[in-house]
Amino acid sequence: MKKVLIVGASGHGGVVLDCILKNREYSVLGFLDSFKEKGLKHNGHQILGCEKELPNLIKAHNIYGVVVAIGNNWIRKNMVNKLMKLVPGIKFISVIHPNAVIGKRVKIGMGVVIMPGAIVSSNSTIGDFCILNTNSSLGHEGFMEDYSSISSGVCAGSNLKLGKFSAISLGANVIDNITIGHNSIVGAGSLVMDNVIRNTVVYGTPARFVRLRNPGDPYLYGDKPSKNSDRLIFKK
Ligand SMILES: CC(C)(COP(=O)(O)OP(=O)(O)OC[C@H]1O[C@@H](n2cnc3c(N)ncnc32)[C@H](O)[C@@H]1OP(=O)(O)O)[C@@H](O)C(=O)NCCC(=O)NCCS
């Protein structure tokens, strides 16, 4: 089996590992992570150091390719750029769980991760380095630009156009024929009825404009300073 490395030893990295192991196409040598201690184990696989170790590891272990398992779209892009500089021509594998359903005439770019239960309907195009998380559904003729993502439980109608670096968060629904510009975030549980302009945060049912955002602004639990696990719901 061809050997690969997973870049990013997070929870997401662990799920990407499961997808690879289920497929039995590649074996996983271990993880690379910029912040975790070399030698520790993550989901039974060793952390082999940070991304700077990549050129040596490729030579020493005949590595076929890597997958970048970083959930944040912007941070994933920065890591991909770093890896391309460190190892020009490096191969980025796409990881598709065997329980994902991929329709006919679907195009899938490189470095894409498609999780269990995800459904990509016919004639859709998935750009490079996109993530389709667990149980998400992309309607027919959908188009996800590079580095965009749909979270678990997202249900997108047909003809969605999702801009570069944009993310549709947990459980949101998007009616058909919607265009979402670059760098925009649709909040969890939203119902998107109208197009979304670039560089914005929208949420609610129906989704409404909340604020402008800069590319790279945090939007996930793990990259926000205040964690939602600290919050309490009170009776009113
Ligand atoms: C888009 C998002 C980042 C918005 O976060 P935010 O603007 O920073 O919001 P805050 O957490 O500061 O909350 C501000 C207010 O908006 C409300 N709010 C935040 N997100 C909301 C949403 N999706 N729908 C409705 N209300 C929301 C909060 O309850 C809070 O209300 P309050 O002021 O009455 O307390 C967040 O909704 C989201 O979806 N995060 C991504 C979750 C996700 O999909 N994770 C991926 C797991 S794979």
mmCIF file of C-alpha atoms and ligand atoms in Angstrom:
data_model
loop_
_atom_site.group_PDB
_atom_site.id
_atom_site.type_symbol
_atom_site.label_atom_id
_atom_site.label_comp_id
_atom_site.label_asym_id
_atom_site.label_seq_id
_atom_site.Cartn_x
_atom_site.Cartn_y
_atom_site.Cartn_z
ATOM 1 C CA MET A 1 0.000 0.000 0.000
ATOM 2 C CA LYS A 2 1.154 3.544 -0.690
ATOM 3 C CA LYS A 3 2.215 5.426 2.420
ATOM 4 C CA VAL A 4 0.717 8.803 3.313
ATOM 5 C CA LEU A 5 0.990 11.382 6.072
ATOM 6 C CA ILE A 6 -1.800 13.361 7.690
ATOM 7 C CA VAL A 7 -0.996 17.002 8.422
ATOM 8 C CA GLY A 8 -3.004 18.087 11.472
ATOM 9 C CA ALA A 9 -3.419 15.886 14.546
ATOM 10 C CA SER A 10 -6.772 17.292 15.669
ATOM 11 C CA GLY A 11 -10.173 15.640 16.075
ATOM 12 C CA HIS A 12 -10.727 16.286 12.378
ATOM 13 C CA GLY A 13 -7.373 14.602 11.682
ATOM 14 C CA GLY A 14 -8.582 11.559 13.606
ATOM 15 C CA VAL A 15 -11.692 11.298 11.430
ATOM 16 C CA VAL A 16 -9.609 11.698 8.273
ATOM 17 C CA LEU A 17 -7.443 8.833 9.574
ATOM 18 C CA ASP A 18 -10.559 6.646 9.968
ATOM 19 C CA CYS A 19 -11.607 7.435 6.387
ATOM 20 C CA ILE A 20 -8.193 6.428 5.041
ATOM 21 C CA LEU A 21 -8.075 3.220 7.061
ATOM 22 C CA LYS A 22 -11.593 2.231 5.924
ATOM 23 C CA ASN A 23 -10.594 2.653 2.288
ATOM 24 C CA ARG A 24 -7.569 0.342 2.460
ATOM 25 C CA GLU A 25 -5.922 2.187 -0.408
ATOM 26 C CA TYR A 26 -3.202 3.889 1.625
ATOM 27 C CA SER A 27 -1.368 3.157 4.843
ATOM 28 C CA VAL A 28 -0.770 6.029 7.265
ATOM 29 C CA LEU A 29 2.790 6.540 8.496
ATOM 30 C CA GLY A 30 1.673 9.127 11.048
ATOM 31 C CA PHE A 31 0.713 12.722 11.680
ATOM 32 C CA LEU A 32 2.565 16.001 11.310
ATOM 33 C CA ASP A 33 1.456 18.814 13.588
ATOM 34 C CA SER A 34 2.909 22.269 14.207
ATOM 35 C CA PHE A 35 1.805 22.409 17.847
ATOM 36 C CA LYS A 36 1.799 18.875 19.224
ATOM 37 C CA GLU A 37 4.793 17.160 20.726
ATOM 38 C CA LYS A 38 6.778 14.847 18.492
ATOM 39 C CA GLY A 39 6.581 11.229 19.642
ATOM 40 C CA LEU A 40 3.094 11.466 21.160
ATOM 41 C CA LYS A 41 0.378 9.253 19.729
ATOM 42 C CA HIS A 42 -2.848 10.489 18.194
ATOM 43 C CA ASN A 43 -5.548 7.899 17.571
ATOM 44 C CA GLY A 44 -2.897 5.184 17.729
ATOM 45 C CA HIS A 45 -0.596 6.851 15.177
ATOM 46 C CA GLN A 46 2.588 8.692 15.948
ATOM 47 C CA ILE A 47 3.103 12.436 15.682
ATOM 48 C CA LEU A 48 6.304 12.582 13.657
ATOM 49 C CA GLY A 49 7.034 16.271 14.166
ATOM 50 C CA CYS A 50 5.966 19.467 12.459
ATOM 51 C CA GLU A 51 5.617 20.141 8.742
ATOM 52 C CA LYS A 52 9.330 20.975 8.474
ATOM 53 C CA GLU A 53 10.065 17.258 8.886
ATOM 54 C CA LEU A 54 8.226 16.522 5.645
ATOM 55 C CA PRO A 55 11.144 16.557 3.147
ATOM 56 C CA ASN A 56 13.163 14.121 5.302
ATOM 57 C CA LEU A 57 10.203 11.854 5.950
ATOM 58 C CA ILE A 58 9.384 11.672 2.254
ATOM 59 C CA LYS A 59 12.935 10.584 1.469
ATOM 60 C CA ALA A 60 13.256 8.164 4.367
ATOM 61 C CA HIS A 61 9.875 6.451 4.012
ATOM 62 C CA ASN A 62 8.971 6.719 0.345
ATOM 63 C CA ILE A 63 5.846 8.746 1.128
ATOM 64 C CA TYR A 64 3.337 8.848 -1.722
ATOM 65 C CA GLY A 65 1.404 11.904 -0.612
ATOM 66 C CA VAL A 66 -0.204 13.887 2.175
ATOM 67 C CA VAL A 67 -3.619 15.088 3.193
ATOM 68 C CA VAL A 68 -4.056 18.320 5.104
ATOM 69 C CA ALA A 69 -6.569 17.647 7.877
ATOM 70 C CA ILE A 70 -7.201 21.200 9.089
ATOM 71 C CA GLY A 71 -10.850 22.186 9.342
ATOM 72 C CA ASN A 72 -10.455 25.974 9.100
ATOM 73 C CA ASN A 73 -10.453 26.866 5.395
ATOM 74 C CA TRP A 74 -7.979 29.729 5.649
ATOM 75 C CA ILE A 75 -5.516 27.933 7.922
ATOM 76 C CA ARG A 76 -5.696 24.885 5.626
ATOM 77 C CA LYS A 77 -4.736 27.097 2.678
ATOM 78 C CA ASN A 78 -1.743 28.527 4.575
ATOM 79 C CA MET A 79 -0.558 25.030 5.415
ATOM 80 C CA VAL A 80 -0.961 23.826 1.819
ATOM 81 C CA ASN A 81 1.131 26.797 0.645
ATOM 82 C CA LYS A 82 3.824 26.005 3.222
ATOM 83 C CA LEU A 83 3.963 22.359 2.148
ATOM 84 C CA MET A 84 4.155 23.294 -1.541
ATOM 85 C CA LYS A 85 7.171 25.485 -0.757
ATOM 86 C CA LEU A 86 8.847 22.828 1.369
ATOM 87 C CA VAL A 87 8.317 20.073 -1.205
ATOM 88 C CA PRO A 88 7.605 21.410 -4.711
ATOM 89 C CA GLY A 89 5.405 18.947 -6.604
ATOM 90 C CA ILE A 90 4.135 17.282 -3.421
ATOM 91 C CA LYS A 91 1.078 15.090 -3.993
ATOM 92 C CA PHE A 92 -2.119 15.878 -2.093
ATOM 93 C CA ILE A 93 -4.431 12.899 -1.929
ATOM 94 C CA SER A 94 -8.208 13.179 -1.701
ATOM 95 C CA VAL A 95 -9.886 11.089 0.961
ATOM 96 C CA ILE A 96 -13.401 9.832 0.358
ATOM 97 C CA HIS A 97 -15.017 7.619 2.989
ATOM 98 C CA PRO A 98 -16.504 4.446 1.452
ATOM 99 C CA ASN A 99 -19.892 5.372 2.933
ATOM 100 C CA ALA A 100 -20.035 8.660 1.065
ATOM 101 C CA VAL A 101 -22.241 8.636 -2.029
ATOM 102 C CA ILE A 102 -20.830 10.282 -5.125
ATOM 103 C CA GLY A 103 -23.178 10.850 -8.077
ATOM 104 C CA LYS A 104 -22.425 10.487 -11.760
ATOM 105 C CA ARG A 105 -20.277 13.058 -13.572
ATOM 106 C CA VAL A 106 -18.985 14.546 -10.322
ATOM 107 C CA LYS A 107 -15.556 16.157 -10.497
ATOM 108 C CA ILE A 108 -13.412 16.110 -7.377
ATOM 109 C CA GLY A 109 -10.198 18.107 -7.042
ATOM 110 C CA MET A 110 -7.065 17.284 -5.083
ATOM 111 C CA GLY A 111 -6.735 17.362 -1.299
ATOM 112 C CA VAL A 112 -10.494 17.003 -0.823
ATOM 113 C CA VAL A 113 -11.980 15.255 2.229
ATOM 114 C CA ILE A 114 -15.434 13.693 1.984
ATOM 115 C CA MET A 115 -16.687 12.226 5.254
ATOM 116 C CA PRO A 116 -19.037 9.284 5.956
ATOM 117 C CA GLY A 117 -22.647 9.788 4.942
ATOM 118 C CA ALA A 118 -21.915 12.766 2.707
ATOM 119 C CA ILE A 119 -23.806 12.847 -0.580
ATOM 120 C CA VAL A 120 -22.574 14.658 -3.670
ATOM 121 C CA SER A 121 -25.274 14.697 -6.316
ATOM 122 C CA SER A 122 -24.716 14.369 -10.042
ATOM 123 C CA ASN A 123 -22.868 16.941 -12.168
ATOM 124 C CA SER A 124 -21.344 18.662 -9.163
ATOM 125 C CA THR A 125 -17.810 19.998 -9.013
ATOM 126 C CA ILE A 126 -15.716 19.995 -5.858
ATOM 127 C CA GLY A 127 -12.658 22.229 -6.089
ATOM 128 C CA ASP A 128 -9.269 21.534 -4.513
ATOM 129 C CA PHE A 129 -8.913 21.222 -0.718
ATOM 130 C CA CYS A 130 -12.627 21.291 0.052
ATOM 131 C CA ILE A 131 -14.263 19.486 2.981
ATOM 132 C CA LEU A 132 -17.681 17.846 2.918
ATOM 133 C CA ASN A 133 -18.306 16.791 6.478
ATOM 134 C CA THR A 134 -20.344 13.916 7.946
ATOM 135 C CA ASN A 135 -23.880 13.576 6.557
ATOM 136 C CA SER A 136 -23.716 16.726 4.474
ATOM 137 C CA SER A 137 -25.517 16.834 1.177
ATOM 138 C CA LEU A 138 -24.649 18.836 -1.923
ATOM 139 C CA GLY A 139 -27.475 19.064 -4.456
ATOM 140 C CA HIS A 140 -27.019 18.383 -8.169
ATOM 141 C CA GLU A 141 -24.959 20.793 -10.302
ATOM 142 C CA GLY A 142 -23.369 22.114 -7.100
ATOM 143 C CA PHE A 143 -20.063 23.940 -7.329
ATOM 144 C CA MET A 144 -17.719 24.289 -4.393
ATOM 145 C CA GLU A 145 -14.735 26.495 -5.137
ATOM 146 C CA ASP A 146 -11.280 25.650 -3.773
ATOM 147 C CA TYR A 147 -10.944 25.663 0.030
ATOM 148 C CA SER A 148 -14.654 25.882 0.695
ATOM 149 C CA SER A 149 -16.439 23.590 3.136
ATOM 150 C CA ILE A 150 -19.798 22.303 4.240
ATOM 151 C CA SER A 151 -20.171 21.104 7.827
ATOM 152 C CA SER A 152 -21.944 18.075 9.178
ATOM 153 C CA GLY A 153 -25.648 17.938 8.408
ATOM 154 C CA VAL A 154 -25.650 20.755 5.855
ATOM 155 C CA CYS A 155 -28.324 20.302 3.221
ATOM 156 C CA ALA A 156 -27.725 22.310 0.054
ATOM 157 C CA GLY A 157 -30.243 22.427 -2.783
ATOM 158 C CA SER A 158 -29.235 22.186 -6.418
ATOM 159 C CA ASN A 159 -26.972 24.714 -8.179
ATOM 160 C CA LEU A 160 -25.241 25.980 -5.067
ATOM 161 C CA LYS A 161 -22.178 28.038 -5.884
ATOM 162 C CA LEU A 162 -19.991 28.248 -2.803
ATOM 163 C CA GLY A 163 -17.128 30.748 -3.027
ATOM 164 C CA LYS A 164 -13.490 30.183 -2.207
ATOM 165 C CA PHE A 165 -12.804 29.887 1.569
ATOM 166 C CA SER A 166 -16.492 30.081 2.415
ATOM 167 C CA ALA A 167 -18.058 27.740 4.938
ATOM 168 C CA ILE A 168 -21.591 26.583 5.563
ATOM 169 C CA SER A 169 -21.795 25.607 9.231
ATOM 170 C CA LEU A 170 -23.420 22.707 11.062
ATOM 171 C CA GLY A 171 -26.907 21.746 9.979
ATOM 172 C CA ALA A 172 -27.627 24.771 7.795
ATOM 173 C CA ASN A 173 -30.076 24.452 4.894
ATOM 174 C CA VAL A 174 -29.630 26.293 1.619
ATOM 175 C CA ILE A 175 -32.413 26.475 -0.948
ATOM 176 C CA ASP A 176 -31.588 25.824 -4.595
ATOM 177 C CA ASN A 177 -29.821 28.272 -6.953
ATOM 178 C CA ILE A 178 -27.953 30.130 -4.226
ATOM 179 C CA THR A 179 -24.576 31.809 -4.748
ATOM 180 C CA ILE A 180 -22.376 32.464 -1.745
ATOM 181 C CA GLY A 181 -19.417 34.775 -2.357
ATOM 182 C CA HIS A 182 -15.802 34.257 -1.289
ATOM 183 C CA ASN A 183 -14.792 34.234 2.395
ATOM 184 C CA SER A 184 -18.312 34.137 3.777
ATOM 185 C CA ILE A 185 -19.673 32.117 6.685
ATOM 186 C CA VAL A 186 -23.201 30.804 7.006
ATOM 187 C CA GLY A 187 -23.872 30.200 10.713
ATOM 188 C CA ALA A 188 -24.982 26.894 12.173
ATOM 189 C CA GLY A 189 -28.644 25.988 11.747
ATOM 190 C CA SER A 190 -29.405 28.748 9.245
ATOM 191 C CA LEU A 191 -31.876 28.655 6.386
ATOM 192 C CA VAL A 192 -30.375 30.483 3.409
ATOM 193 C CA MET A 193 -33.061 31.885 1.099
ATOM 194 C CA ASP A 194 -31.031 34.587 -0.697
ATOM 195 C CA ASN A 195 -27.583 34.944 -2.220
ATOM 196 C CA VAL A 196 -24.799 35.858 0.187
ATOM 197 C CA ILE A 197 -22.218 38.476 -0.752
ATOM 198 C CA ARG A 198 -18.510 37.935 -0.195
ATOM 199 C CA ASN A 199 -16.745 38.580 3.145
ATOM 200 C CA THR A 200 -19.836 38.358 5.307
ATOM 201 C CA VAL A 201 -21.218 36.394 8.231
ATOM 202 C CA VAL A 202 -24.899 35.511 7.913
ATOM 203 C CA TYR A 203 -27.131 33.384 10.091
ATOM 204 C CA GLY A 204 -30.668 32.729 11.298
ATOM 205 C CA THR A 205 -33.845 31.394 9.747
ATOM 206 C CA PRO A 206 -34.088 32.958 7.274
ATOM 207 C CA ALA A 207 -30.399 33.886 7.227
ATOM 208 C CA ARG A 208 -29.681 37.604 7.610
ATOM 209 C CA PHE A 209 -26.547 39.692 7.305
ATOM 210 C CA VAL A 210 -24.740 39.825 10.660
ATOM 211 C CA ARG A 211 -21.416 41.514 9.904
ATOM 212 C CA LEU A 212 -18.575 41.885 7.465
ATOM 213 C CA ARG A 213 -15.528 39.722 8.000
ATOM 214 C CA ASN A 214 -11.937 39.596 6.816
ATOM 215 C CA PRO A 215 -10.574 36.494 5.131
ATOM 216 C CA GLY A 216 -8.963 34.436 7.875
ATOM 217 C CA ASP A 217 -11.172 35.681 10.709
ATOM 218 C CA PRO A 218 -11.922 32.813 13.114
ATOM 219 C CA TYR A 219 -15.223 30.985 12.809
ATOM 220 C CA LEU A 220 -14.764 27.561 14.348
ATOM 221 C CA TYR A 221 -14.966 26.542 18.009
ATOM 222 C CA GLY A 222 -11.279 25.660 18.042
ATOM 223 C CA ASP A 223 -10.034 28.987 16.659
ATOM 224 C CA LYS A 224 -12.201 31.429 18.607
ATOM 225 C CA PRO A 225 -10.859 32.920 21.851
ATOM 226 C CA SER A 226 -14.111 32.408 23.803
ATOM 227 C CA LYS A 227 -15.228 28.813 23.692
ATOM 228 C CA ASN A 228 -18.926 28.047 23.523
ATOM 229 C CA SER A 229 -18.390 25.217 26.014
ATOM 230 C CA ASP A 230 -18.213 27.991 28.675
ATOM 231 C CA ARG A 231 -21.733 29.152 27.894
ATOM 232 C CA LEU A 232 -24.878 28.210 29.783
ATOM 233 C CA ILE A 233 -28.478 28.342 28.698
ATOM 234 C CA PHE A 234 -30.679 29.895 31.421
ATOM 235 C CA LYS A 235 -34.410 29.632 31.864
ATOM 236 C CA LYS A 236 -36.168 32.898 31.008
HETATM 237 C C1 LIG B 1 -21.183 31.862 12.286
HETATM 238 C C2 LIG B 1 -20.752 31.782 13.700
HETATM 239 C C3 LIG B 1 -19.226 31.665 13.736
HETATM 240 C C4 LIG B 1 -21.214 33.050 14.377
HETATM 241 O O1 LIG B 1 -20.534 33.264 15.511
HETATM 242 P P1 LIG B 1 -20.432 34.745 16.165
HETATM 243 O O2 LIG B 1 -20.975 35.804 15.297
HETATM 244 O O3 LIG B 1 -19.041 34.874 16.614
HETATM 245 O O4 LIG B 1 -21.436 34.631 17.279
HETATM 246 P P2 LIG B 1 -21.222 34.657 18.854
HETATM 247 O O5 LIG B 1 -20.832 33.281 19.271
HETATM 248 O O6 LIG B 1 -20.333 35.778 19.262
HETATM 249 O O7 LIG B 1 -22.706 34.983 19.297
HETATM 250 C C5 LIG B 1 -23.293 36.268 19.125
HETATM 251 C C6 LIG B 1 -24.780 36.135 19.237
HETATM 252 O O8 LIG B 1 -25.306 35.562 18.026
HETATM 253 C C7 LIG B 1 -25.996 34.345 18.311
HETATM 254 N N1 LIG B 1 -25.645 33.404 17.265
HETATM 255 C C8 LIG B 1 -24.403 32.987 16.919
HETATM 256 N N2 LIG B 1 -24.472 32.101 15.924
HETATM 257 C C9 LIG B 1 -25.768 31.947 15.633
HETATM 258 C C10 LIG B 1 -26.458 31.146 14.697
HETATM 259 N N3 LIG B 1 -25.800 30.322 13.878
HETATM 260 N N4 LIG B 1 -27.799 31.227 14.624
HETATM 261 C C11 LIG B 1 -28.479 32.046 15.478
HETATM 262 N N5 LIG B 1 -27.861 32.838 16.402
HETATM 263 C C12 LIG B 1 -26.531 32.773 16.483
HETATM 264 C C13 LIG B 1 -25.455 33.894 19.677
HETATM 265 O O9 LIG B 1 -26.381 33.078 20.334
HETATM 266 C C14 LIG B 1 -25.239 35.215 20.367
HETATM 267 O O10 LIG B 1 -26.471 35.686 20.819
HETATM 268 P P3 LIG B 1 -26.547 36.583 22.156
HETATM 269 O O11 LIG B 1 -25.790 37.834 21.840
HETATM 270 O O12 LIG B 1 -28.014 36.775 22.325
HETATM 271 O O13 LIG B 1 -25.895 35.779 23.215
HETATM 272 C C15 LIG B 1 -21.381 30.559 14.424
HETATM 273 O O14 LIG B 1 -22.777 30.681 14.387
HETATM 274 C C16 LIG B 1 -21.097 29.247 13.706
HETATM 275 O O15 LIG B 1 -21.879 28.778 12.939
HETATM 276 N N6 LIG B 1 -19.923 28.598 13.949
HETATM 277 C C17 LIG B 1 -19.511 27.420 13.191
HETATM 278 C C18 LIG B 1 -19.960 26.131 13.866
HETATM 279 C C19 LIG B 1 -19.614 24.947 12.995
HETATM 280 O O16 LIG B 1 -20.214 24.681 11.984
HETATM 281 N N7 LIG B 1 -18.593 24.187 13.361
HETATM 282 C C20 LIG B 1 -18.114 23.134 12.502
HETATM 283 C C21 LIG B 1 -18.136 21.829 13.160
HETATM 284 S S1 LIG B 1 -17.651 20.596 11.959
#
